[in-house]
Coordinates of C-alpha atoms in Angstrom, one line a residue:
Chain A
M4 CA -7.3 -25.8 1.0
R5 CA -7.5 -23.1 4.0
V6 CA -7.1 -19.5 2.9
A7 CA -7.2 -16.5 5.5
V8 CA -8.5 -13.6 4.9
V9 CA -7.0 -11.2 7.2
T10 CA -9.2 -8.5 8.4
F11 CA -8.0 -5.1 9.8
P12 CA -10.5 -2.0 11.1
G13 CA -11.5 -0.5 7.6
S14 CA -11.0 -3.6 5.4
N15 CA -14.5 -3.9 3.0
C16 CA -13.2 -6.1 0.7
D17 CA -12.8 -9.0 3.2
Y18 CA -15.9 -10.6 1.9
D19 CA -15.1 -10.4 -1.5
C20 CA -12.1 -12.3 -0.9
Y21 CA -13.4 -15.1 1.3
K22 CA -16.4 -15.0 -1.4
A23 CA -13.6 -15.6 -4.5
A24 CA -11.3 -18.1 -2.6
Q25 CA -14.3 -20.3 -2.0
D26 CA -16.2 -20.0 -5.0
V27 CA -13.3 -20.1 -7.1
L28 CA -10.7 -22.1 -4.9
Q29 CA -13.3 -24.4 -3.4
A30 CA -11.2 -23.6 0.1
D31 CA -12.3 -23.2 3.4
S32 CA -12.1 -19.9 3.5
Y33 CA -11.6 -17.8 7.1
Y34 CA -11.4 -14.6 8.1
V35 CA -8.4 -13.7 10.7
W36 CA -8.8 -10.4 12.6
H37 CA -5.8 -8.2 12.9
R38 CA -5.2 -8.3 16.6
E39 CA -4.6 -12.5 16.4
H40 CA -1.3 -13.9 17.1
D41 CA -1.5 -16.4 14.9
L42 CA -2.7 -18.0 11.0
G43 CA -5.5 -20.3 12.1
A44 CA -6.3 -22.6 14.5
A45 CA -5.7 -25.8 12.2
G46 CA -2.1 -24.0 11.9
A47 CA -0.8 -22.6 8.7
P48 CA -3.1 -21.8 5.9
D49 CA -2.5 -22.2 1.8
L50 CA -2.7 -18.7 1.1
V51 CA -3.3 -15.5 3.0
I52 CA -5.2 -12.5 1.6
L53 CA -4.4 -8.8 3.2
P54 CA -7.9 -7.5 1.1
G55 CA -9.0 -4.0 -0.3
G56 CA -10.2 -0.9 2.0
F57 CA -9.0 1.8 4.4
S58 CA -7.7 -0.1 7.0
Y59 CA -6.9 2.6 10.0
G60 CA -8.9 5.3 7.7
D61 CA -5.5 5.3 5.6
Y62 CA -4.3 7.4 8.6
L63 CA -0.6 9.0 8.2
R64 CA 0.0 6.7 4.8
A65 CA -2.2 4.0 3.1
G66 CA -0.8 1.1 5.3
A67 CA 1.2 2.5 7.5
I68 CA -0.4 1.8 10.6
A69 CA -2.0 -1.6 9.5
R70 CA 1.6 -2.9 8.8
F71 CA 1.8 -3.1 12.7
S72 CA -0.6 -4.7 13.5
P73 CA 0.2 -7.8 15.2
I74 CA -1.0 -10.5 12.5
M75 CA 1.2 -8.9 10.3
R76 CA 4.2 -10.4 12.3
E77 CA 2.7 -14.0 11.4
V78 CA 2.5 -12.8 7.9
M79 CA 6.0 -11.5 7.6
D80 CA 6.7 -15.1 9.1
F81 CA 4.6 -17.4 7.2
A82 CA 5.9 -15.0 3.6
A83 CA 9.1 -16.0 5.0
A84 CA 9.2 -19.3 4.8
G85 CA 7.8 -19.4 1.6
G86 CA 3.7 -19.0 2.0
L87 CA 1.4 -17.5 -0.6
V88 CA 0.8 -13.7 0.2
L89 CA -2.1 -12.2 -2.1
G90 CA -2.3 -8.2 -1.5
I91 CA -5.1 -6.1 -3.3
C92 CA -5.2 -2.7 -3.3
N93 CA -5.3 -1.5 0.4
G94 CA -3.4 -5.1 1.3
F95 CA -0.7 -4.1 -1.9
Q96 CA -0.1 -0.8 0.3
V97 CA 0.2 -2.8 3.0
L98 CA 2.6 -4.9 1.6
C99 CA 4.7 -2.3 0.6
E100 CA 4.8 -0.3 3.8
A101 CA 5.9 -3.4 5.8
G102 CA 9.1 -3.8 3.1
L103 CA 7.8 -6.6 1.9
L104 CA 7.2 -5.8 -1.8
P105 CA 9.4 -2.5 -3.0
G106 CA 8.1 1.2 -3.8
A107 CA 5.2 2.7 -2.2
L108 CA 2.0 3.8 -3.6
V109 CA 0.5 7.5 -3.5
R110 CA -1.3 9.6 -4.5
N111 CA -3.4 8.9 -7.9
A112 CA -1.5 11.6 -10.5
S113 CA -4.9 12.8 -11.3
L114 CA -6.0 13.2 -7.6
Q115 CA -9.3 12.1 -7.9
F116 CA -10.8 8.7 -6.7
R117 CA -10.6 6.7 -9.3
G118 CA -13.1 4.0 -9.5
E119 CA -13.8 2.1 -12.8
G120 CA -13.1 -0.4 -15.1
V121 CA -9.3 -0.9 -16.2
Y122 CA -7.3 -3.0 -18.6
M123 CA -4.1 -4.7 -17.5
R124 CA -2.1 -7.1 -19.4
V125 CA 0.0 -10.3 -18.0
E126 CA 3.7 -9.1 -18.3
N127 CA 4.6 -12.6 -16.2
A128 CA 2.6 -15.6 -16.8
T129 CA 5.0 -18.0 -15.0
T130 CA 4.6 -16.7 -11.6
A131 CA 2.6 -19.0 -8.9
F132 CA -0.3 -16.3 -9.8
T133 CA -0.6 -15.5 -13.3
S134 CA 0.0 -19.4 -14.9
A135 CA -3.6 -20.2 -15.8
Y136 CA -3.1 -16.7 -18.2
A137 CA -1.3 -16.6 -21.6
P138 CA 1.9 -14.2 -21.6
R139 CA 0.4 -10.7 -22.6
Q140 CA -3.0 -11.1 -21.8
V141 CA -5.1 -8.4 -21.6
L142 CA -7.7 -8.8 -18.7
R143 CA -10.4 -6.2 -17.7
V144 CA -10.3 -5.5 -14.0
P145 CA -11.8 -3.4 -11.7
I146 CA -10.0 -0.8 -9.3
A147 CA -10.9 1.4 -6.9
H148 CA -8.0 3.8 -5.0
G149 CA -7.4 7.2 -4.4
E150 CA -3.9 5.9 -4.1
G151 CA -2.7 3.2 -6.4
N152 CA 0.0 5.4 -7.6
Y153 CA 3.3 3.1 -7.6
V154 CA 6.5 4.8 -7.1
A155 CA 10.2 3.5 -6.7
D156 CA 13.8 4.3 -7.5
E157 CA 15.4 4.0 -10.8
A158 CA 17.4 1.0 -9.7
T159 CA 14.0 -0.8 -8.4
L160 CA 12.5 -0.3 -11.5
A161 CA 15.1 -1.6 -13.5
R162 CA 15.6 -4.6 -11.1
L163 CA 11.6 -5.5 -10.8
E164 CA 11.5 -5.4 -14.8
D165 CA 14.5 -7.4 -15.1
E166 CA 13.5 -10.3 -12.9
G167 CA 10.1 -10.3 -14.1
R168 CA 9.0 -9.2 -11.3
V169 CA 6.1 -6.6 -12.9
V170 CA 3.2 -9.1 -13.0
F171 CA 0.9 -6.8 -14.4
R172 CA 1.0 -3.6 -16.3
Y173 CA -2.3 -0.9 -17.0
V174 CA -2.9 -0.9 -20.7
D175 CA -5.1 0.1 -22.8
A176 CA -8.2 -1.2 -25.1
A177 CA -5.4 -1.9 -27.5
G178 CA -3.1 -3.5 -25.0
E179 CA -0.7 -0.9 -25.3
A180 CA 0.7 0.2 -22.0
S181 CA 0.3 4.0 -22.6
A182 CA -0.5 6.8 -20.8
E183 CA -4.5 6.3 -21.5
G184 CA -4.5 3.0 -19.9
N185 CA -2.8 4.5 -17.3
P186 CA -5.4 5.2 -14.2
N187 CA -3.3 7.2 -11.5
G188 CA 0.4 7.7 -12.6
S189 CA 2.2 4.7 -12.1
M190 CA 5.6 4.3 -13.3
R191 CA 5.8 2.5 -15.8
N192 CA 2.1 1.2 -15.8
I193 CA 2.9 -1.0 -13.0
A194 CA -0.5 -2.3 -11.4
G195 CA 0.7 -5.7 -9.3
I196 CA 4.4 -6.9 -8.4
M197 CA 6.0 -10.1 -6.6
N198 CA 8.9 -10.4 -4.1
E199 CA 12.1 -11.6 -5.4
Q200 CA 11.3 -15.0 -4.0
G201 CA 7.5 -15.2 -5.8
N202 CA 5.7 -16.2 -3.4
V203 CA 3.9 -12.2 -2.1
L204 CA 2.3 -10.6 -5.0
G205 CA 0.7 -7.3 -4.6
L206 CA -1.9 -5.4 -7.3
M207 CA -4.0 -2.1 -6.6
P208 CA -6.8 -3.5 -9.5
H209 CA -9.3 -6.3 -7.8
P210 CA -9.5 -9.5 -9.4
E211 CA -11.8 -10.9 -7.0
R212 CA -14.5 -8.3 -7.8
A213 CA -13.9 -10.5 -11.6
I214 CA -14.8 -13.7 -10.9
E215 CA -18.4 -14.1 -12.4
Q216 CA -20.7 -12.6 -15.1
L217 CA -23.0 -10.8 -12.9
L218 CA -19.8 -8.8 -11.5
G219 CA -18.8 -7.4 -15.2
S220 CA -16.1 -9.6 -15.4
T221 CA -14.5 -13.1 -15.2
D222 CA -11.2 -12.0 -15.9
G223 CA -9.8 -12.4 -12.1
R224 CA -10.5 -16.2 -12.2
G225 CA -7.5 -16.7 -12.9
V226 CA -5.5 -15.5 -10.4
F227 CA -7.0 -17.8 -7.9
E228 CA -7.0 -21.0 -10.5
S229 CA -3.4 -20.1 -10.8
I230 CA -2.7 -20.3 -6.9
A231 CA -5.0 -23.5 -6.8
A232 CA -2.7 -24.9 -9.7
S233 CA 0.7 -23.8 -8.0
L234 CA -0.8 -25.3 -4.7
A235 CA -1.9 -28.4 -6.4
G236 CA 1.6 -29.2 -7.6
V237 CA 3.3 -28.5 -3.8
R238 CA 1.3 -31.3 -2.8
Chain B
M16 CA 14.0 14.5 32.5
S17 CA 12.1 17.5 31.0
D18 CA 9.2 18.0 28.4
F19 CA 9.6 19.1 24.6
E20 CA 7.5 20.5 21.7
V21 CA 8.5 18.5 18.8
E22 CA 7.5 19.1 15.1
V23 CA 8.3 16.7 12.4
R24 CA 8.0 18.1 9.1
I25 CA 7.4 15.2 6.3
T26 CA 7.9 16.4 2.9
P27 CA 7.5 14.5 -0.5
R28 CA 11.0 13.9 -2.0
P29 CA 12.4 16.3 -4.5
G30 CA 11.9 14.9 -7.8
L31 CA 8.6 12.4 -7.4
L32 CA 5.6 13.5 -8.6
D33 CA 4.1 15.7 -6.6
P34 CA 0.2 16.3 -7.4
Q35 CA -1.2 17.7 -4.5
G36 CA 1.7 20.5 -5.0
N37 CA 1.0 20.5 -8.4
A38 CA -2.4 21.1 -8.0
V39 CA -2.0 24.2 -5.1
A40 CA 0.9 25.9 -7.7
N41 CA -1.9 25.7 -10.4
A42 CA -4.7 27.3 -7.8
L43 CA -2.4 29.8 -6.9
R44 CA -1.3 30.7 -10.5
S45 CA -5.2 31.0 -11.8
L46 CA -6.1 33.3 -8.8
D47 CA -3.1 35.5 -10.6
F48 CA -0.5 35.1 -7.7
P49 CA 2.4 36.3 -9.5
G50 CA 5.7 34.4 -9.3
I51 CA 4.9 30.8 -8.2
G52 CA 7.6 28.0 -8.7
E53 CA 7.0 24.6 -7.7
V54 CA 5.0 23.8 -4.6
S55 CA 5.3 20.8 -2.0
V56 CA 2.3 19.3 0.1
G57 CA 3.3 17.6 2.9
R58 CA 2.6 16.8 7.0
L59 CA 2.9 18.3 10.0
V60 CA 3.6 15.8 12.7
R61 CA 3.0 17.9 16.4
L62 CA 4.2 16.0 19.5
R63 CA 4.9 16.7 23.2
L64 CA 8.1 14.4 24.3
R65 CA 9.3 13.9 27.9
A66 CA 12.8 12.7 27.5
Q67 CA 16.4 13.6 29.8
S68 CA 17.7 16.3 27.0
A69 CA 16.6 17.6 23.6
D70 CA 19.4 15.1 22.0
A71 CA 17.5 12.3 23.6
A72 CA 14.2 14.0 22.5
R73 CA 15.6 14.4 18.8
E74 CA 17.0 10.8 18.9
Q75 CA 13.8 9.0 19.5
T76 CA 11.8 11.0 17.1
D77 CA 14.3 10.2 14.4
R78 CA 13.5 6.7 15.1
M79 CA 9.9 7.1 15.0
C80 CA 10.3 8.7 12.0
R81 CA 12.2 5.6 10.3
K82 CA 9.5 3.6 11.4
L83 CA 6.4 5.0 11.1
L84 CA 5.6 8.7 10.4
A85 CA 7.4 9.2 7.4
N86 CA 8.0 6.2 4.6
P87 CA 12.2 7.0 3.1
V88 CA 10.9 5.9 0.2
I89 CA 8.5 8.8 -1.1
E90 CA 9.5 11.4 1.7
D91 CA 11.7 13.0 3.4
F92 CA 11.8 14.7 7.4
D93 CA 13.1 17.1 9.8
I94 CA 13.1 17.8 12.8
L95 CA 12.1 20.4 15.4
V96 CA 12.9 20.3 19.2
R97 CA 11.9 22.9 21.8
P98 CA 10.9 23.2 25.4
D99 CA 7.7 22.5 26.1
R100 CA 6.0 25.7 27.1
P101 CA 3.0 25.2 29.3
D102 CA 1.3 28.9 28.4
R103 CA 2.1 27.9 24.6
P104 CA -0.7 29.8 22.9
D105 CA -1.3 27.2 20.5
R106 CA -1.4 24.3 23.0
P107 CA -4.6 22.6 22.3
V108 CA -7.7 22.6 24.3
G109 CA -7.7 20.3 26.8
S110 CA -4.3 19.2 27.0

Protein backbone atom coordinates (compact mmCIF):
# COMPACT_ATOMS: atom_id res chain seq x y z
CA MET A 1 0.00 0.00 0.00
CA ARG A 2 1.27 3.44 -0.91
CA VAL A 3 0.29 6.58 0.94
CA ALA A 4 1.09 10.07 -0.35
CA VAL A 5 1.36 12.80 2.28
CA VAL A 6 1.15 16.24 0.67
CA THR A 7 3.43 18.85 2.19
CA PHE A 8 2.60 22.53 1.80
CA PRO A 9 4.82 25.33 3.04
CA GLY A 10 3.66 25.56 6.66
CA SER A 11 2.43 21.97 7.02
CA ASN A 12 3.54 20.67 10.40
CA CYS A 13 1.72 17.37 10.89
CA ASP A 14 3.11 15.74 7.76
CA TYR A 15 5.51 13.51 9.65
CA ASP A 16 2.78 12.42 12.08
CA CYS A 17 0.68 11.34 9.10
CA TYR A 18 3.64 9.71 7.40
CA LYS A 19 4.37 7.70 10.54
CA ALA A 20 0.74 6.78 11.22
CA ALA A 21 0.41 5.42 7.69
CA GLN A 22 3.67 3.55 8.05
CA ASP A 23 3.00 2.08 11.50
CA VAL A 24 -0.73 1.41 11.42
CA LEU A 25 -1.23 0.72 7.72
CA GLN A 26 2.20 -0.87 7.22
CA ALA A 27 2.20 1.37 4.19
CA ASP A 28 4.95 2.71 2.03
CA SER A 29 4.55 6.39 3.00
CA TYR A 30 6.10 9.18 1.03
CA TYR A 31 5.92 12.96 0.87
CA VAL A 32 4.73 14.92 -2.13
CA TRP A 33 5.80 18.56 -2.24
CA HIS A 34 2.97 20.91 -3.14
CA ARG A 35 4.75 22.14 -6.29
CA GLU A 36 4.71 18.65 -7.81
CA HIS A 37 2.47 17.78 -10.72
CA ASP A 38 1.96 14.13 -9.92
CA LEU A 39 1.17 12.09 -6.83
CA GLY A 40 4.10 9.72 -7.08
CA ALA A 41 6.59 8.39 -9.58
CA ALA A 42 5.22 4.85 -9.15
CA GLY A 43 1.70 5.88 -10.19
CA ALA A 44 -1.40 6.75 -8.18
CA PRO A 45 -1.19 6.02 -4.43
CA ASP A 46 -3.87 4.14 -2.48
CA LEU A 47 -4.48 7.06 -0.15
CA VAL A 48 -3.70 10.79 -0.16
CA ILE A 49 -3.41 12.61 3.16
CA LEU A 50 -3.59 16.39 3.43
CA PRO A 51 -1.98 17.00 6.82
CA GLY A 52 -2.43 19.63 9.50
CA GLY A 53 -0.45 22.82 9.84
CA PHE A 54 -0.68 26.40 8.67
CA SER A 55 -0.23 26.23 4.91
CA TYR A 56 0.87 29.64 3.60
CA GLY A 57 0.62 30.98 7.13
CA ASP A 58 -3.18 30.77 6.92
CA TYR A 59 -2.99 34.05 4.98
CA LEU A 60 -6.28 35.32 3.55
CA ARG A 61 -8.20 32.32 4.96
CA ALA A 62 -6.97 28.95 6.22
CA GLY A 63 -6.43 26.73 3.17
CA ALA A 64 -7.36 29.42 0.64
CA ILE A 65 -3.96 29.67 -1.03
CA ALA A 66 -2.89 26.03 -0.62
CA ARG A 67 -5.99 25.07 -2.55
CA PHE A 68 -4.35 26.52 -5.69
CA SER A 69 -1.02 24.69 -5.27
CA PRO A 70 -0.17 22.66 -8.40
CA ILE A 71 -0.57 19.33 -6.57
CA MET A 72 -4.20 20.13 -5.74
CA ARG A 73 -5.20 19.63 -9.36
CA GLU A 74 -3.85 16.07 -9.07
CA VAL A 75 -5.58 15.55 -5.72
CA MET A 76 -8.88 16.68 -7.26
CA ASP A 77 -8.47 14.32 -10.21
CA PHE A 78 -7.52 11.50 -7.82
CA ALA A 79 -10.63 12.18 -5.72
CA ALA A 80 -12.85 12.40 -8.80
CA ALA A 81 -11.60 8.96 -9.85
CA GLY A 82 -12.68 7.55 -6.47
CA GLY A 83 -9.30 7.63 -4.69
CA LEU A 84 -9.37 7.91 -0.89
CA VAL A 85 -8.46 11.37 0.41
CA LEU A 86 -8.11 12.15 4.12
CA GLY A 87 -7.82 15.81 5.17
CA ILE A 88 -6.90 16.46 8.77
CA CYS A 89 -7.18 19.90 10.42
CA ASN A 90 -5.58 22.28 7.89
CA GLY A 91 -6.15 19.50 5.34
CA PHE A 92 -9.91 19.70 6.08
CA GLN A 93 -9.77 23.47 5.58
CA VAL A 94 -8.01 22.97 2.23
CA LEU A 95 -10.66 20.43 1.13
CA CYS A 96 -13.46 22.89 1.94
CA GLU A 97 -11.71 25.75 0.15
CA ALA A 98 -11.17 23.47 -2.85
CA GLY A 99 -14.87 22.62 -2.95
CA LEU A 100 -14.22 18.89 -2.42
CA LEU A 101 -16.24 19.20 0.77
CA PRO A 102 -19.12 21.63 1.43
CA GLY A 103 -19.12 24.42 4.02
CA ALA A 104 -16.25 26.31 5.60
CA LEU A 105 -14.21 26.49 8.79
CA VAL A 106 -14.11 29.84 10.56
CA ARG A 107 -12.60 31.28 13.72
CA ASN A 108 -13.39 29.33 16.89
CA ALA A 109 -16.36 30.85 18.69
CA SER A 110 -14.14 31.33 21.76
CA LEU A 111 -11.57 33.23 19.62
CA GLN A 112 -8.98 31.00 21.29
CA PHE A 113 -6.66 28.50 19.76
CA ARG A 114 -7.69 25.20 21.32
CA GLY A 115 -5.05 22.54 21.82
CA GLU A 116 -6.48 19.77 23.99
CA GLY A 117 -8.05 16.34 24.07
CA VAL A 118 -11.71 16.17 23.04
CA TYR A 119 -14.34 13.50 22.63
CA MET A 120 -15.89 12.77 19.29
CA ARG A 121 -18.56 10.24 18.40
CA VAL A 122 -18.59 8.05 15.32
CA GLU A 123 -21.87 9.02 13.65
CA ASN A 124 -21.49 6.74 10.66
CA ALA A 125 -19.51 3.53 11.10
CA THR A 126 -20.15 2.26 7.58
CA THR A 127 -17.66 4.48 5.75
CA ALA A 128 -14.26 3.64 4.29
CA PHE A 129 -12.75 5.67 7.15
CA THR A 130 -14.77 4.36 10.11
CA SER A 131 -15.72 0.69 9.55
CA ALA A 132 -13.33 -0.44 12.31
CA TYR A 133 -15.39 1.47 14.90
CA ALA A 134 -18.68 0.59 16.51
CA PRO A 135 -21.65 2.83 15.68
CA ARG A 136 -21.75 5.81 18.08
CA GLN A 137 -18.41 4.82 19.58
CA VAL A 138 -16.89 7.72 21.52
CA LEU A 139 -13.24 8.46 20.78
CA ARG A 140 -10.69 10.52 22.67
CA VAL A 141 -8.58 12.50 20.21
CA PRO A 142 -6.53 15.71 20.26
CA ILE A 143 -7.43 18.95 18.56
CA ALA A 144 -5.10 21.88 17.82
CA HIS A 145 -6.72 24.68 15.88
CA GLY A 146 -7.90 28.27 15.93
CA GLU A 147 -10.27 27.98 12.98
CA GLY A 148 -12.25 24.79 13.29
CA ASN A 149 -15.72 26.22 13.63
CA TYR A 150 -17.69 24.41 10.92
CA VAL A 151 -20.36 26.47 9.15
CA ALA A 152 -22.67 25.71 6.25
CA ASP A 153 -26.14 26.83 5.20
CA GLU A 154 -29.19 24.99 6.53
CA ALA A 155 -29.83 23.12 3.27
CA THR A 156 -26.25 21.80 3.23
CA LEU A 157 -26.43 20.76 6.89
CA ALA A 158 -29.74 18.97 6.34
CA ARG A 159 -28.31 17.15 3.36
CA LEU A 160 -25.15 16.11 5.22
CA GLU A 161 -27.28 14.72 8.06
CA ASP A 162 -29.76 12.94 5.78
CA GLU A 163 -27.04 11.30 3.76
CA GLY A 164 -25.02 10.12 6.76
CA ARG A 165 -22.15 12.36 5.80
CA VAL A 166 -21.64 13.83 9.26
CA VAL A 167 -19.05 11.21 10.16
CA PHE A 168 -17.80 12.58 13.49
CA ARG A 169 -19.48 14.86 16.03
CA TYR A 170 -17.98 16.50 19.12
CA VAL A 171 -19.50 15.18 22.32
CA ASP A 172 -18.98 15.59 26.05
CA ALA A 173 -17.57 12.91 28.35
CA ALA A 174 -21.05 11.39 28.61
CA GLY A 175 -21.19 11.01 24.83
CA GLU A 176 -23.79 13.74 24.30
CA ALA A 177 -23.47 16.34 21.54
CA SER A 178 -23.78 19.20 24.03
CA ALA A 179 -22.47 22.76 24.00
CA GLU A 180 -19.84 21.78 26.61
CA GLY A 181 -18.59 19.06 24.32
CA ASN A 182 -18.16 21.49 21.42
CA PRO A 183 -14.66 23.02 21.48
CA ASN A 184 -15.05 25.54 18.67
CA GLY A 185 -18.71 26.40 18.08
CA SER A 186 -19.15 24.13 15.06
CA MET A 187 -22.72 23.97 13.79
CA ARG A 188 -24.41 20.77 15.02
CA ASN A 189 -21.13 19.86 16.78
CA ILE A 190 -19.71 18.71 13.46
CA ALA A 191 -16.11 17.44 13.71
CA GLY A 192 -15.81 15.63 10.39
CA ILE A 193 -17.73 15.18 7.15
CA MET A 194 -17.35 13.28 3.91
CA ASN A 195 -18.27 13.92 0.30
CA GLU A 196 -21.24 12.45 -1.50
CA GLN A 197 -19.23 9.56 -2.96
CA GLY A 198 -17.77 8.69 0.44
CA ASN A 199 -14.12 8.74 -0.65
CA VAL A 200 -13.11 12.15 0.76
CA LEU A 201 -13.13 12.74 4.52
CA GLY A 202 -12.19 15.92 6.34
CA LEU A 203 -11.98 16.30 10.11
CA MET A 204 -10.50 18.83 12.53
CA PRO A 205 -9.32 16.40 15.27
CA HIS A 206 -6.05 14.54 14.76
CA PRO A 207 -6.45 10.74 14.59
CA GLU A 208 -2.77 10.46 13.59
CA ARG A 209 -1.82 11.85 17.00
CA ALA A 210 -3.78 9.11 18.75
CA ILE A 211 -2.20 5.92 17.45
CA GLU A 212 -0.21 4.67 20.43
CA GLN A 213 -0.54 4.70 24.19
CA LEU A 214 2.59 6.80 24.49
CA LEU A 215 0.64 9.62 22.81
CA GLY A 216 -2.19 9.31 25.33
CA SER A 217 -4.72 7.51 23.15
CA THR A 218 -4.98 4.81 20.53
CA ASP A 219 -8.49 5.82 19.49
CA GLY A 220 -7.30 7.27 16.18
CA ARG A 221 -5.97 3.94 14.91
CA GLY A 222 -9.42 2.91 13.76
CA VAL A 223 -9.41 5.54 11.01
CA PHE A 224 -6.30 3.98 9.51
CA GLU A 225 -7.46 0.40 10.16
CA SER A 226 -10.74 1.19 8.40
CA ILE A 227 -8.85 2.58 5.41
CA ALA A 228 -6.73 -0.59 5.30
CA ALA A 229 -9.85 -2.77 5.38
CA SER A 230 -11.50 -0.70 2.70
CA LEU A 231 -8.46 -0.91 0.42
CA ALA A 232 -8.13 -4.65 1.04
CA GLY A 233 -11.74 -5.03 -0.08
CA VAL A 234 -11.03 -3.13 -3.28
CA ARG A 235 -8.21 -5.45 -4.22
CA MET B 1 -4.79 51.23 -20.39
CA SER B 2 -5.22 53.09 -17.13
CA ASP B 3 -4.13 52.52 -13.58
CA PHE B 4 -6.76 51.98 -10.95
CA GLU B 5 -6.75 51.65 -7.24
CA VAL B 6 -9.15 48.93 -6.21
CA GLU B 7 -10.43 48.24 -2.74
CA VAL B 8 -12.23 45.04 -1.88
CA ARG B 9 -14.15 45.03 1.35
CA ILE B 10 -14.81 41.52 2.64
CA THR B 11 -17.24 41.02 5.49
CA PRO B 12 -18.73 38.00 7.26
CA ARG B 13 -22.15 37.15 5.86
CA PRO B 14 -24.95 38.48 8.02
CA GLY B 15 -26.47 35.83 10.24
CA LEU B 16 -23.23 33.90 10.58
CA LEU B 17 -21.61 33.85 13.96
CA ASP B 18 -18.93 36.55 13.95
CA PRO B 19 -16.84 35.92 17.08
CA GLN B 20 -14.41 38.74 16.30
CA GLY B 21 -17.25 41.23 15.83
CA ASN B 22 -18.87 40.07 19.07
CA ALA B 23 -15.59 40.41 20.97
CA VAL B 24 -15.08 43.96 19.66
CA ALA B 25 -18.68 44.87 20.48
CA ASN B 26 -18.23 43.61 24.03
CA ALA B 27 -14.97 45.52 24.41
CA LEU B 28 -16.57 48.76 23.18
CA ARG B 29 -19.49 48.31 25.58
CA SER B 30 -17.12 47.63 28.46
CA LEU B 31 -15.39 50.94 27.61
CA ASP B 32 -18.78 52.62 28.15
CA PHE B 33 -19.32 53.70 24.55
CA PRO B 34 -23.07 54.14 24.35
CA GLY B 35 -25.36 52.74 21.72
CA ILE B 36 -23.15 49.93 20.41
CA GLY B 37 -25.17 47.62 18.17
CA GLU B 38 -23.95 44.78 16.03
CA VAL B 39 -20.23 44.89 15.17
CA SER B 40 -18.71 43.04 12.25
CA VAL B 41 -14.99 42.58 11.56
CA GLY B 42 -13.82 41.94 8.01
CA ARG B 43 -10.85 42.45 5.73
CA LEU B 44 -9.76 45.12 3.30
CA VAL B 45 -7.71 44.17 0.24
CA ARG B 46 -6.26 47.11 -1.68
CA LEU B 47 -4.57 46.57 -4.99
CA ARG B 48 -3.45 48.54 -7.99
CA LEU B 49 -4.59 47.28 -11.30
CA ARG B 50 -3.95 48.24 -14.91
CA ALA B 51 -7.02 47.76 -17.07
CA GLN B 52 -8.83 49.09 -20.13
CA SER B 53 -11.51 50.84 -18.13
CA ALA B 54 -12.99 51.11 -14.67
CA ASP B 55 -15.63 48.59 -15.69
CA ALA B 56 -12.98 46.14 -16.84
CA ALA B 57 -11.08 46.61 -13.56
CA ARG B 58 -14.26 45.95 -11.62
CA GLU B 59 -15.08 42.88 -13.65
CA GLN B 60 -11.61 41.44 -13.17
CA THR B 61 -11.69 42.14 -9.44
CA ASP B 62 -15.07 40.46 -9.18
CA ARG B 63 -13.54 37.31 -10.64
CA MET B 64 -10.59 37.56 -8.23
CA CYS B 65 -13.06 37.73 -5.35
CA ARG B 66 -15.03 34.71 -6.49
CA LYS B 67 -11.92 32.65 -7.09
CA LEU B 68 -9.65 33.60 -4.21
CA LEU B 69 -10.19 36.77 -2.20
CA ALA B 70 -13.53 35.88 -0.63
CA ASN B 71 -15.24 32.63 0.29
CA PRO B 72 -18.88 32.97 -0.77
CA VAL B 73 -19.93 30.37 1.82
CA ILE B 74 -19.03 32.70 4.67
CA GLU B 75 -18.26 36.13 3.23
CA ASP B 76 -19.77 38.97 1.20
CA PHE B 77 -17.66 41.43 -0.69
CA ASP B 78 -17.95 44.79 -2.39
CA ILE B 79 -15.58 46.50 -4.73
CA LEU B 80 -14.54 50.14 -5.00
CA VAL B 81 -12.64 51.23 -8.13
CA ARG B 82 -11.03 54.64 -8.51
CA PRO B 83 -8.30 56.10 -10.68
CA ASP B 84 -4.86 55.57 -9.19
CA ARG B 85 -3.30 58.82 -8.06
CA PRO B 86 0.49 58.89 -8.10
CA ASP B 87 0.44 61.49 -5.33
CA ARG B 88 -2.05 59.75 -3.07
CA PRO B 89 -1.06 60.31 0.56
CA ASP B 90 -1.57 56.68 1.59
CA ARG B 91 0.68 55.31 -1.14
CA PRO B 92 2.83 52.61 0.46
CA VAL B 93 6.47 53.48 0.95
CA GLY B 94 8.64 52.11 -1.83
CA SER B 95 5.91 51.80 -4.44
